[in-house]
Amino acid sequence: FHLGYFAFLFQDQIIQLMNAIFSKKNFETLSEAFSIACATGALSRNRYHLPVIIVPEGSAAVSHHQPVLKLQVTNVMSQPLTQASVKLDYAKSASTKATVLQQTPFVLSGDVFELNFMNVKPASGYYDFSISVDGDNRFIANKVELKVKVSTEVGITNVDLSTVDKDQSIAPKTTRVAYPAKAKGSFTADSHQNFALSFQLIDVNSGAELTPHQTFVRLHNQKTGQEVVFVAEPDSKNVYKFELDTSERKTEFDSASGTYTLYLIIGDATLENPILWNVADVVIKFPEEDAPSTVQSKNLFVPKPEIQHLFREPEKRPPTVVSNTFTALILSPLLLLLILWIKIGANISNFSFAPSTIVFHMGHAAMLGLMYVYWTQLNMFQTLKYLAILGGVTFLAGNRMLAHKAVKR
Amino acid sequence: MSGAAGSGAGGAGSAGSVGSVVRRFLAEYGSGTPSRLKVLDAYLLYVLLTGALQFGYCLGVGTFPFNSFLSGFISAVGSFILGVCLRIQINPQNKGEFQGISPERAFADFLFANTILHLVVINFVG
């Protein structure tokens, strides 16, 4: 009973240990490399636990040209475990989470295990695979999850180019074009007719409708080199539509009239054949008053104009003469005070040279000096520290001195 | 302050009476006030003038280092207030109201409060 518990605990620890050992790829000393090799040997040949390494051969992608998913199932010494039985537990679509295949064994072919996934005719996209390897009680880390891509080829159908009259007085003229041909003749979009494009994208192998990530319509001005790219959006029936209204879009074009080549760009991670197709030529006329004289090509990669930093203006201060005068002026009341004191007859004739008096006056003077030093150098914490010491001494001396004075009175 | 000043405050008639009131007040003050209080009064006058000068300067040239102006002005105002408190407590005519506080104790309080005030002032003057 205890053995089973410890065996279970050890499994996770061994997997972590294995990840830690193999995390470093470059070794500086031969002894390090030897230790790693020893560890690898021990992990691949022992009586208790054998970690299993499962990696797809090449990239984990299948398609009609490449319908077989190949897996390398090895021990940590990269020796193929040809005696094992590899099974697909389930394969679910990553987007719809529907299970397309389950409990299917992989077939051993040479040193790799194979499975023909395209037999179940999966739709294009990503799938989550859960694979388990059995055959030996010692196998650990033998269940993995893998993301597999199924790619396909796209076909464009029902491509219709039309000029639609804005007032809807004339019926739209529609031309159908077949990929990869180019439409004959050119189409015009100006102030009273819009240009429209519609098409459908299907999977050539299954006939299902596709919605790739990139469906762009690119218009390239042949004379000025401008290009403008729009996105064609699908409607509810997955039919892609694009409409060009000259009055709405004149800012993107900088109102440059002329002949534009129309390209259709289709791309996606799951498509084997991305498409760049010159569909037609479109003559776009913008109202004359908006046309710029020359079209500047917007070069985005030149240095921008330098920003001069505006330093904060120092505050206006009064001239030094004024402030020096004021400083002299402020000392005049002090002078007045001394004169008044002398006149009144204030004196220090009662000064007794007892130690507490001297200590008190010295301490008091030191506190005043500390204030000056605080102003010039110290911070509050240091000042409080010194003030506590000086203040304590001065207080005790002052207390003694004033008590004597009170007694004398 | 000296209580005798009130008696000379009657009669608002001719312009000379203000001058005579002031002269009377000064005479009473000079004779009736103990010299200790006169010393304190001189100190109070000094602090008052200093504060007024600071304020006038600030009005004149603007408040640029505002914290410096504030700290100097508050130092003047605070010292004046503490001086007035000391004068009240020391005045022998007020002895009845300050039973437990001897003049020495009042002076010690004055010094302590001034220390704290000037600690804050120096911190703020920058």
Coordinates of C-alpha atoms in Angstrom, one line a residue:
Chain A
F1 CA 0.0 0.0 0.0
H2 CA 2.7 2.4 0.9
L3 CA 4.7 1.4 -2.2
G4 CA 2.0 2.4 -4.5
Y5 CA 1.7 5.8 -2.9
F6 CA 5.4 6.5 -3.1
A7 CA 5.5 5.3 -6.7
F8 CA 2.8 7.8 -7.6
L9 CA 4.6 10.6 -5.7
F10 CA 7.9 9.7 -7.4
Q11 CA 6.4 10.0 -10.9
D12 CA 5.9 13.7 -10.7
Q13 CA 9.2 14.2 -9.0
I14 CA 11.0 12.2 -11.6
I15 CA 9.4 14.2 -14.4
Q16 CA 10.4 17.4 -12.8
L17 CA 13.9 16.0 -12.2
M18 CA 14.1 15.0 -15.8
N19 CA 13.1 18.5 -17.0
A20 CA 15.6 20.1 -14.7
I21 CA 18.5 17.8 -15.9
F22 CA 17.8 18.4 -19.5
S23 CA 17.1 22.1 -19.3
K24 CA 20.6 23.1 -20.0
K25 CA 21.8 22.6 -23.5
N26 CA 25.5 23.6 -23.4
F27 CA 28.1 22.4 -21.0
E28 CA 31.4 23.9 -20.1
T29 CA 33.2 20.9 -18.7
L30 CA 33.4 17.4 -19.8
S31 CA 32.5 16.2 -16.3
E32 CA 29.2 18.0 -16.5
A33 CA 28.4 16.4 -19.9
F34 CA 29.4 13.0 -18.4
S35 CA 27.1 13.4 -15.5
I36 CA 24.2 14.3 -17.8
A37 CA 25.0 11.3 -19.9
C38 CA 25.0 9.1 -16.8
A39 CA 21.6 10.5 -15.8
T40 CA 20.2 9.9 -19.3
G41 CA 21.4 6.3 -19.1
A42 CA 19.9 5.7 -15.7
L43 CA 16.6 7.2 -16.8
S44 CA 16.4 5.0 -19.9
R45 CA 17.4 1.7 -18.3
N46 CA 16.1 1.0 -14.9
R47 CA 13.5 -1.2 -13.2
Y48 CA 11.1 1.4 -12.0
H49 CA 10.4 4.4 -14.2
L50 CA 11.0 5.1 -17.9
P51 CA 10.1 8.6 -19.1
V52 CA 8.7 8.6 -22.6
I53 CA 9.4 11.4 -25.0
I54 CA 6.8 12.0 -27.7
V55 CA 7.5 14.5 -30.5
P56 CA 6.0 14.9 -33.9
E57 CA 8.4 14.3 -36.8
G58 CA 8.7 17.6 -38.7
S59 CA 5.9 19.9 -37.9
A60 CA 2.5 18.7 -36.6
A61 CA 0.6 19.5 -39.7
V62 CA -1.4 17.4 -42.2
S63 CA -2.9 18.2 -45.5
H64 CA -4.1 16.4 -48.6
H65 CA -0.5 16.2 -49.9
Q66 CA 0.7 15.0 -46.5
P67 CA -2.1 13.1 -44.8
V68 CA -0.1 11.2 -42.3
L69 CA 0.8 12.5 -38.8
K70 CA 4.2 11.0 -37.8
L71 CA 5.3 10.7 -34.2
Q72 CA 8.7 9.8 -32.7
V73 CA 8.2 7.9 -29.5
T74 CA 11.5 7.4 -27.7
N75 CA 13.1 7.1 -24.3
V76 CA 15.3 9.9 -22.9
M77 CA 18.3 8.3 -24.8
S78 CA 16.3 9.0 -28.1
Q79 CA 16.0 5.2 -28.7
P80 CA 12.7 4.5 -30.4
L81 CA 10.3 2.4 -28.2
T82 CA 9.2 0.1 -31.0
Q83 CA 7.5 -2.3 -28.5
A84 CA 5.1 0.3 -27.2
S85 CA 1.5 0.8 -28.4
V86 CA 0.7 4.3 -29.2
K87 CA -3.0 5.3 -29.2
L88 CA -4.9 8.4 -30.0
D89 CA -7.3 9.0 -27.1
Y90 CA -9.2 11.8 -28.8
A91 CA -8.9 14.5 -31.4
K92 CA -11.0 17.6 -30.9
S93 CA -11.4 20.6 -33.1
A94 CA -9.9 23.6 -31.3
S95 CA -12.6 25.9 -32.4
T96 CA -15.8 23.8 -32.1
K97 CA -14.5 21.3 -29.5
A98 CA -16.3 18.5 -31.4
T99 CA -14.5 15.2 -31.3
V100 CA -13.6 14.0 -34.8
L101 CA -11.7 10.8 -33.9
Q102 CA -11.1 8.7 -30.8
Q103 CA -9.4 5.5 -29.6
T104 CA -7.4 5.0 -32.8
P105 CA -4.1 3.2 -32.7
F106 CA -1.0 4.6 -34.4
V107 CA 0.8 2.2 -36.8
L108 CA 4.5 1.5 -36.4
S109 CA 6.4 2.2 -39.6
G110 CA 10.2 1.8 -39.2
D111 CA 11.0 3.9 -36.2
V112 CA 8.0 6.3 -36.2
F113 CA 4.4 5.8 -35.4
E114 CA 1.9 7.0 -38.0
L115 CA -1.7 7.9 -38.3
N116 CA -3.5 8.9 -41.4
F117 CA -5.7 11.7 -40.1
M118 CA -7.1 12.8 -43.4
N119 CA -9.1 9.6 -43.6
V120 CA -11.7 11.2 -41.4
K121 CA -11.8 14.2 -43.7
P122 CA -11.4 16.9 -41.0
A123 CA -12.2 20.5 -41.9
S124 CA -9.2 22.8 -42.0
G125 CA -8.1 24.4 -38.8
Y126 CA -6.4 23.4 -35.5
Y127 CA -7.1 20.2 -33.6
D128 CA -6.2 19.2 -30.0
F129 CA -4.8 15.6 -29.9
S130 CA -4.5 13.6 -26.8
I131 CA -2.0 10.7 -27.2
S132 CA -1.1 7.9 -24.8
V133 CA 1.7 5.4 -24.9
D134 CA 1.3 2.1 -23.2
G135 CA 3.0 -1.3 -23.2
D136 CA 5.2 -1.2 -20.1
N137 CA 4.3 -0.5 -16.5
R138 CA 7.4 1.6 -16.1
F139 CA 6.4 4.3 -18.6
I140 CA 5.8 7.7 -17.1
A141 CA 5.0 11.0 -18.8
N142 CA 3.3 8.9 -21.4
K143 CA 0.3 11.0 -22.0
V144 CA 0.7 14.2 -24.1
E145 CA -1.5 16.8 -25.7
L146 CA -0.5 18.0 -29.1
K147 CA -1.9 20.7 -31.3
V148 CA -2.1 19.6 -35.0
K149 CA -2.9 21.9 -37.9
V150 CA -4.9 20.7 -40.9
S151 CA -4.4 22.8 -43.9
T152 CA -6.2 22.9 -47.2
E153 CA -6.4 24.8 -50.4
V154 CA -8.8 27.6 -51.1
G155 CA -10.7 28.3 -54.3
I156 CA -12.4 31.6 -55.2
T157 CA -15.8 31.2 -56.9
N158 CA -18.6 33.4 -58.0
V159 CA -16.5 36.5 -58.5
D160 CA -18.7 39.3 -59.6
L161 CA -17.5 42.8 -60.4
S162 CA -20.1 45.5 -60.9
T163 CA -20.7 49.2 -61.2
V164 CA -23.6 50.3 -59.2
D165 CA -25.3 53.5 -59.9
K166 CA -25.8 55.7 -56.8
D167 CA -29.2 56.9 -57.8
Q168 CA -30.1 53.3 -58.6
S169 CA -31.7 54.5 -61.8
I170 CA -29.6 52.2 -64.0
A171 CA -29.3 48.5 -63.2
P172 CA -25.9 47.4 -62.1
K173 CA -23.7 45.9 -64.7
T174 CA -22.1 42.7 -63.5
T175 CA -19.2 40.9 -65.0
R176 CA -18.1 37.5 -63.8
V177 CA -14.4 36.6 -63.7
A178 CA -12.8 33.3 -63.2
Y179 CA -9.6 32.9 -61.2
P180 CA -6.8 33.3 -62.4
A181 CA -8.0 35.3 -65.5
K182 CA -8.2 39.0 -65.5
A183 CA -11.4 40.8 -66.3
K184 CA -11.5 42.3 -69.7
G185 CA -12.1 46.0 -70.0
S186 CA -12.0 48.4 -67.1
F187 CA -14.5 49.6 -64.6
T188 CA -15.2 53.1 -63.6
A189 CA -16.0 54.5 -60.2
D190 CA -16.8 58.2 -59.9
S191 CA -19.2 60.6 -58.3
H192 CA -22.3 58.8 -59.5
Q193 CA -21.4 55.2 -59.6
N194 CA -19.8 52.9 -57.1
F195 CA -17.7 49.9 -57.8
A196 CA -18.6 46.6 -56.1
L197 CA -16.9 43.3 -55.8
S198 CA -18.3 40.0 -54.4
F199 CA -16.9 36.5 -54.2
Q200 CA -17.0 33.3 -52.2
L201 CA -14.2 31.2 -50.8
I202 CA -14.4 27.5 -50.6
D203 CA -12.3 24.5 -49.6
V204 CA -11.4 22.8 -52.9
N205 CA -11.2 19.4 -51.2
S206 CA -14.4 19.4 -49.3
G207 CA -16.5 22.2 -50.8
A208 CA -17.1 23.8 -47.4
E209 CA -17.1 27.6 -47.2
L210 CA -14.0 29.1 -45.7
T211 CA -13.4 32.4 -43.7
P212 CA -9.6 33.0 -43.9
H213 CA -8.0 35.6 -41.7
Q214 CA -6.7 37.7 -44.5
T215 CA -9.0 38.8 -47.3
F216 CA -7.7 42.1 -48.7
V217 CA -8.5 44.2 -51.7
R218 CA -5.5 46.2 -52.8
L219 CA -5.8 49.1 -55.2
H220 CA -2.5 50.2 -56.8
N221 CA -2.2 53.5 -58.7
Q222 CA -0.1 52.8 -61.7
K223 CA 1.1 56.3 -62.2
T224 CA 1.9 57.5 -58.7
G225 CA 2.7 54.2 -57.0
Q226 CA 0.1 54.8 -54.3
E227 CA -1.6 51.8 -52.9
V228 CA -4.6 51.5 -50.6
V229 CA -5.7 48.3 -49.0
F230 CA -9.2 47.5 -47.8
V231 CA -10.7 44.5 -46.1
A232 CA -13.5 42.5 -47.7
E233 CA -16.0 41.4 -45.1
P234 CA -18.2 38.3 -45.3
D235 CA -22.0 38.7 -44.9
S236 CA -24.2 36.2 -43.1
K237 CA -24.1 33.7 -46.1
N238 CA -20.3 33.8 -46.1
V239 CA -20.3 35.8 -49.4
Y240 CA -17.5 38.4 -49.3
K241 CA -18.4 41.9 -50.4
F242 CA -16.4 45.0 -51.1
E243 CA -17.8 48.4 -52.3
L244 CA -15.9 51.5 -53.3
D245 CA -17.6 54.8 -52.9
T246 CA -15.5 57.6 -54.2
S247 CA -16.9 60.3 -52.0
E248 CA -16.5 58.2 -48.8
R249 CA -13.0 57.1 -49.6
K250 CA -11.3 60.1 -51.1
T251 CA -9.1 60.8 -48.0
E252 CA -7.5 57.3 -48.3
F253 CA -6.7 58.0 -51.9
D254 CA -5.6 61.7 -51.4
S255 CA -8.2 62.4 -54.2
A256 CA -5.8 61.2 -56.9
S257 CA -7.8 60.1 -59.9
G258 CA -6.5 57.6 -62.3
T259 CA -6.3 54.0 -63.2
Y260 CA -5.8 51.6 -60.3
T261 CA -5.0 47.9 -60.6
L262 CA -7.2 45.8 -58.3
Y263 CA -5.6 42.9 -56.5
L264 CA -7.3 40.3 -54.3
I265 CA -5.1 38.9 -51.5
I266 CA -6.3 35.8 -49.6
G267 CA -4.2 34.2 -46.9
D268 CA -4.4 32.1 -43.7
A269 CA -2.2 29.9 -41.6
T270 CA -4.2 26.9 -42.6
L271 CA -4.1 27.6 -46.4
E272 CA -1.5 25.9 -48.6
N273 CA -2.1 28.3 -51.5
P274 CA -2.3 31.9 -50.6
I275 CA -3.6 34.0 -53.4
L276 CA -2.5 37.3 -55.0
W277 CA -4.7 37.9 -58.0
N278 CA -4.8 40.9 -60.4
V279 CA -8.6 40.9 -60.9
A280 CA -9.2 44.0 -63.0
D281 CA -8.4 47.6 -63.6
V282 CA -10.5 50.3 -62.1
V283 CA -10.6 53.9 -63.2
I284 CA -11.4 56.1 -60.2
K285 CA -12.4 59.7 -60.8
F286 CA -12.5 62.1 -57.9
P287 CA -14.1 65.6 -58.0
E288 CA -11.6 67.9 -59.5
E289 CA -11.5 70.6 -56.8
D290 CA -10.0 68.1 -54.3
A291 CA -7.1 66.9 -56.5
P292 CA -3.7 67.9 -55.1
S293 CA -1.2 69.3 -57.6
T294 CA 1.4 66.7 -56.8
V295 CA 1.0 63.6 -54.7
Q296 CA 3.7 63.3 -52.0
S297 CA 4.6 59.8 -51.2
K298 CA 4.3 59.4 -47.5
N299 CA 7.7 58.1 -46.5
L300 CA 7.3 57.0 -43.0
F301 CA 10.9 56.2 -42.3
V302 CA 12.7 59.6 -42.5
P303 CA 13.7 61.3 -39.4
K304 CA 11.0 63.4 -37.9
P305 CA 11.6 67.1 -37.2
E306 CA 13.5 67.6 -34.0
I307 CA 11.6 68.7 -30.9
Q308 CA 13.4 71.4 -29.0
H309 CA 13.0 70.9 -25.3
L310 CA 11.7 74.0 -23.6
F311 CA 13.3 74.2 -20.2
R312 CA 11.2 75.7 -17.5
E313 CA 11.8 79.4 -17.3
P314 CA 13.3 80.2 -13.9
E315 CA 11.0 82.5 -11.8
K316 CA 11.6 86.2 -12.0
R317 CA 13.6 87.3 -9.1
P318 CA 14.1 90.9 -7.9
P319 CA 17.6 92.3 -8.7
T320 CA 20.3 91.6 -6.2
V321 CA 20.5 95.2 -5.1
V322 CA 16.9 95.2 -4.0
S323 CA 17.3 92.0 -1.9
N324 CA 20.6 93.1 -0.4
T325 CA 19.0 96.4 0.6
F326 CA 16.1 94.6 2.2
T327 CA 18.5 92.3 4.1
A328 CA 20.2 95.4 5.6
L329 CA 16.8 96.9 6.3
I330 CA 15.6 93.9 8.1
L331 CA 18.5 94.2 10.6
S332 CA 17.5 97.7 11.6
P333 CA 14.7 96.6 14.0
L334 CA 17.4 94.5 15.7
L335 CA 19.4 97.7 16.2
L336 CA 16.4 99.5 17.5
L337 CA 15.8 96.6 20.0
L338 CA 19.4 96.9 21.3
I339 CA 19.0 100.6 21.7
L340 CA 15.7 100.3 23.5
W341 CA 17.1 97.6 25.8
I342 CA 20.1 99.8 26.8
K343 CA 17.7 102.7 27.4
I344 CA 15.4 100.7 29.6
G345 CA 18.4 99.5 31.5
A346 CA 18.4 95.8 30.8
N347 CA 21.6 94.3 32.1
I348 CA 23.1 91.0 33.1
S349 CA 24.3 92.2 36.5
N350 CA 22.4 89.3 38.1
F351 CA 24.4 86.8 36.3
S352 CA 25.6 84.1 38.8
F353 CA 28.4 81.9 37.6
A354 CA 26.9 78.7 38.9
P355 CA 27.6 75.6 36.8
S356 CA 24.0 75.1 35.9
T357 CA 23.7 78.6 34.6
I358 CA 26.7 78.2 32.4
V359 CA 25.6 74.8 31.1
F360 CA 22.2 76.3 30.4
H361 CA 23.4 79.2 28.4
M362 CA 25.9 77.0 26.5
G363 CA 23.2 74.5 25.7
H364 CA 20.9 77.2 24.5
A365 CA 23.6 78.7 22.3
A366 CA 24.4 75.2 20.9
M367 CA 20.7 74.7 20.1
L368 CA 20.7 78.0 18.1
G369 CA 23.8 76.9 16.4
L370 CA 22.2 73.5 15.6
M371 CA 19.3 75.4 13.9
Y372 CA 21.8 77.1 11.6
V373 CA 23.5 73.8 10.8
Y374 CA 20.1 72.3 10.2
W375 CA 19.4 75.0 7.7
T376 CA 22.6 74.4 5.8
Q377 CA 23.3 70.7 6.0
L378 CA 21.3 68.3 8.1
N379 CA 17.9 66.7 7.6
M380 CA 15.1 66.5 10.1
F381 CA 16.0 63.2 11.5
Q382 CA 19.6 64.1 12.3
T383 CA 18.4 67.4 13.7
L384 CA 15.9 65.8 16.0
K385 CA 18.5 63.4 17.3
Y386 CA 20.9 66.2 18.2
L387 CA 18.1 68.4 19.4
A388 CA 17.0 65.7 21.8
I389 CA 20.5 65.4 23.3
L390 CA 21.1 69.2 23.5
G391 CA 17.5 69.9 24.6
G392 CA 17.7 67.3 27.3
V393 CA 20.9 68.8 28.7
T394 CA 19.6 72.4 28.4
F395 CA 16.3 71.5 30.0
L396 CA 18.0 69.9 33.1
A397 CA 20.4 72.8 33.5
G398 CA 17.7 75.4 32.9
N399 CA 15.4 73.6 35.4
R400 CA 18.1 73.8 38.1
M401 CA 18.9 77.4 37.3
L402 CA 15.3 78.7 37.3
A403 CA 14.6 76.8 40.5
H404 CA 17.5 78.6 42.1
K405 CA 16.2 81.9 40.8
A406 CA 12.7 81.1 42.2
V407 CA 14.2 80.2 45.6
K408 CA 16.2 83.4 45.7
R409 CA 13.2 85.6 45.0
Chain B
M1 CA -1.3 96.2 29.7
S2 CA -1.2 99.1 32.3
G3 CA -4.7 99.6 33.6
A4 CA -4.4 103.4 33.9
A5 CA -4.6 104.0 30.2
G6 CA -8.4 103.7 30.3
S7 CA -8.9 106.8 32.4
G8 CA -7.3 109.1 29.8
A9 CA -9.5 107.9 27.0
G10 CA -12.5 110.1 27.5
G11 CA -13.3 113.3 25.4
A12 CA -13.2 112.9 21.7
G13 CA -13.6 116.6 20.8
S14 CA -10.6 118.6 19.6
A15 CA -7.7 117.3 17.6
G16 CA -5.3 117.9 20.4
S17 CA -7.0 115.4 22.6
V18 CA -5.7 112.4 20.7
G19 CA -2.2 113.8 21.1
S20 CA -2.8 114.4 24.8
V21 CA -4.2 110.9 25.2
V22 CA -1.1 109.4 23.7
R23 CA 1.2 111.5 25.8
R24 CA -0.7 110.6 28.9
F25 CA -0.5 106.9 28.0
L26 CA 3.2 107.0 27.4
A27 CA 3.8 108.7 30.7
E28 CA 1.7 106.2 32.6
Y29 CA 3.4 103.4 30.7
G30 CA 6.9 104.7 31.5
S31 CA 6.2 105.0 35.2
G32 CA 3.8 102.2 35.9
T33 CA 5.4 99.3 34.1
P34 CA 8.1 97.2 35.7
S35 CA 11.3 97.2 33.6
R36 CA 11.1 93.5 33.0
L37 CA 7.9 94.0 31.1
K38 CA 9.5 97.0 29.2
V39 CA 12.3 94.7 28.0
L40 CA 9.7 92.2 26.8
D41 CA 7.8 95.0 25.1
A42 CA 10.8 96.2 23.3
Y43 CA 11.3 92.6 22.0
L44 CA 7.7 92.5 20.9
L45 CA 8.1 95.7 19.0
Y46 CA 11.2 94.4 17.3
V47 CA 9.4 91.2 16.2
L48 CA 6.4 93.2 15.0
L49 CA 8.6 95.5 12.9
T50 CA 10.5 92.6 11.4
G51 CA 7.3 90.9 10.4
A52 CA 5.8 94.0 8.9
L53 CA 9.0 94.6 6.9
Q54 CA 8.9 91.1 5.6
F55 CA 5.3 91.4 4.5
G56 CA 6.0 94.8 2.8
Y57 CA 8.9 93.3 0.9
C58 CA 6.7 90.4 -0.3
L59 CA 4.1 92.8 -1.5
G60 CA 6.8 94.8 -3.2
V61 CA 8.8 92.2 -5.1
G62 CA 6.4 89.2 -5.3
T63 CA 6.2 85.9 -3.7
F64 CA 8.8 84.0 -5.6
P65 CA 10.3 81.7 -2.9
F66 CA 6.9 81.5 -1.3
N67 CA 8.0 79.0 1.3
S68 CA 10.8 81.3 2.4
F69 CA 8.4 84.2 2.8
L70 CA 5.9 82.1 4.7
S71 CA 8.5 80.6 7.0
G72 CA 9.9 84.0 7.9
F73 CA 6.5 85.6 8.4
I74 CA 5.3 82.7 10.5
S75 CA 8.4 82.9 12.6
A76 CA 7.7 86.6 13.2
V77 CA 4.0 86.0 14.0
G78 CA 4.7 83.0 16.1
S79 CA 7.4 84.7 18.1
F80 CA 5.1 87.7 18.7
I81 CA 2.3 85.4 20.0
L82 CA 4.7 83.5 22.3
G83 CA 6.1 86.8 23.6
V84 CA 2.6 88.1 24.3
C85 CA 1.8 84.9 26.2
L86 CA 5.0 85.2 28.2
R87 CA 4.2 88.9 29.0
I88 CA 0.7 87.9 30.2
Q89 CA 2.0 85.2 32.4
I90 CA 4.8 87.2 33.9
N91 CA 2.8 90.4 34.6
P92 CA 2.4 90.6 38.4
Q93 CA -1.0 92.2 38.0
N94 CA -2.2 88.9 36.5
K95 CA -0.9 86.8 39.3
G96 CA -4.4 85.7 40.4
E97 CA -5.2 84.0 37.1
F98 CA -2.0 82.0 36.9
Q99 CA -1.8 80.3 40.3
G100 CA 0.3 77.3 39.5
I101 CA 2.7 78.9 37.0
S102 CA 5.7 80.8 38.3
P103 CA 7.4 83.3 36.0
E104 CA 10.3 80.9 35.7
R105 CA 8.0 78.2 34.5
A106 CA 6.5 80.7 32.0
F107 CA 9.9 81.5 30.7
A108 CA 10.8 77.8 30.3
D109 CA 7.6 77.3 28.4
F110 CA 8.4 80.3 26.2
L111 CA 11.8 78.8 25.4
F112 CA 10.5 75.3 24.7
A113 CA 7.7 76.6 22.4
N114 CA 10.1 78.9 20.6
T115 CA 12.4 75.9 20.0
I116 CA 9.7 73.9 18.3
L117 CA 8.5 76.9 16.3
H118 CA 11.9 77.6 15.0
L119 CA 12.6 74.0 14.2
V120 CA 9.6 74.0 11.9
V121 CA 10.5 77.4 10.5
I122 CA 14.0 76.3 9.6
N123 CA 12.6 73.1 8.0
F124 CA 10.4 75.2 5.9
V125 CA 12.6 78.1 4.9
G126 CA 14.5 75.9 2.3

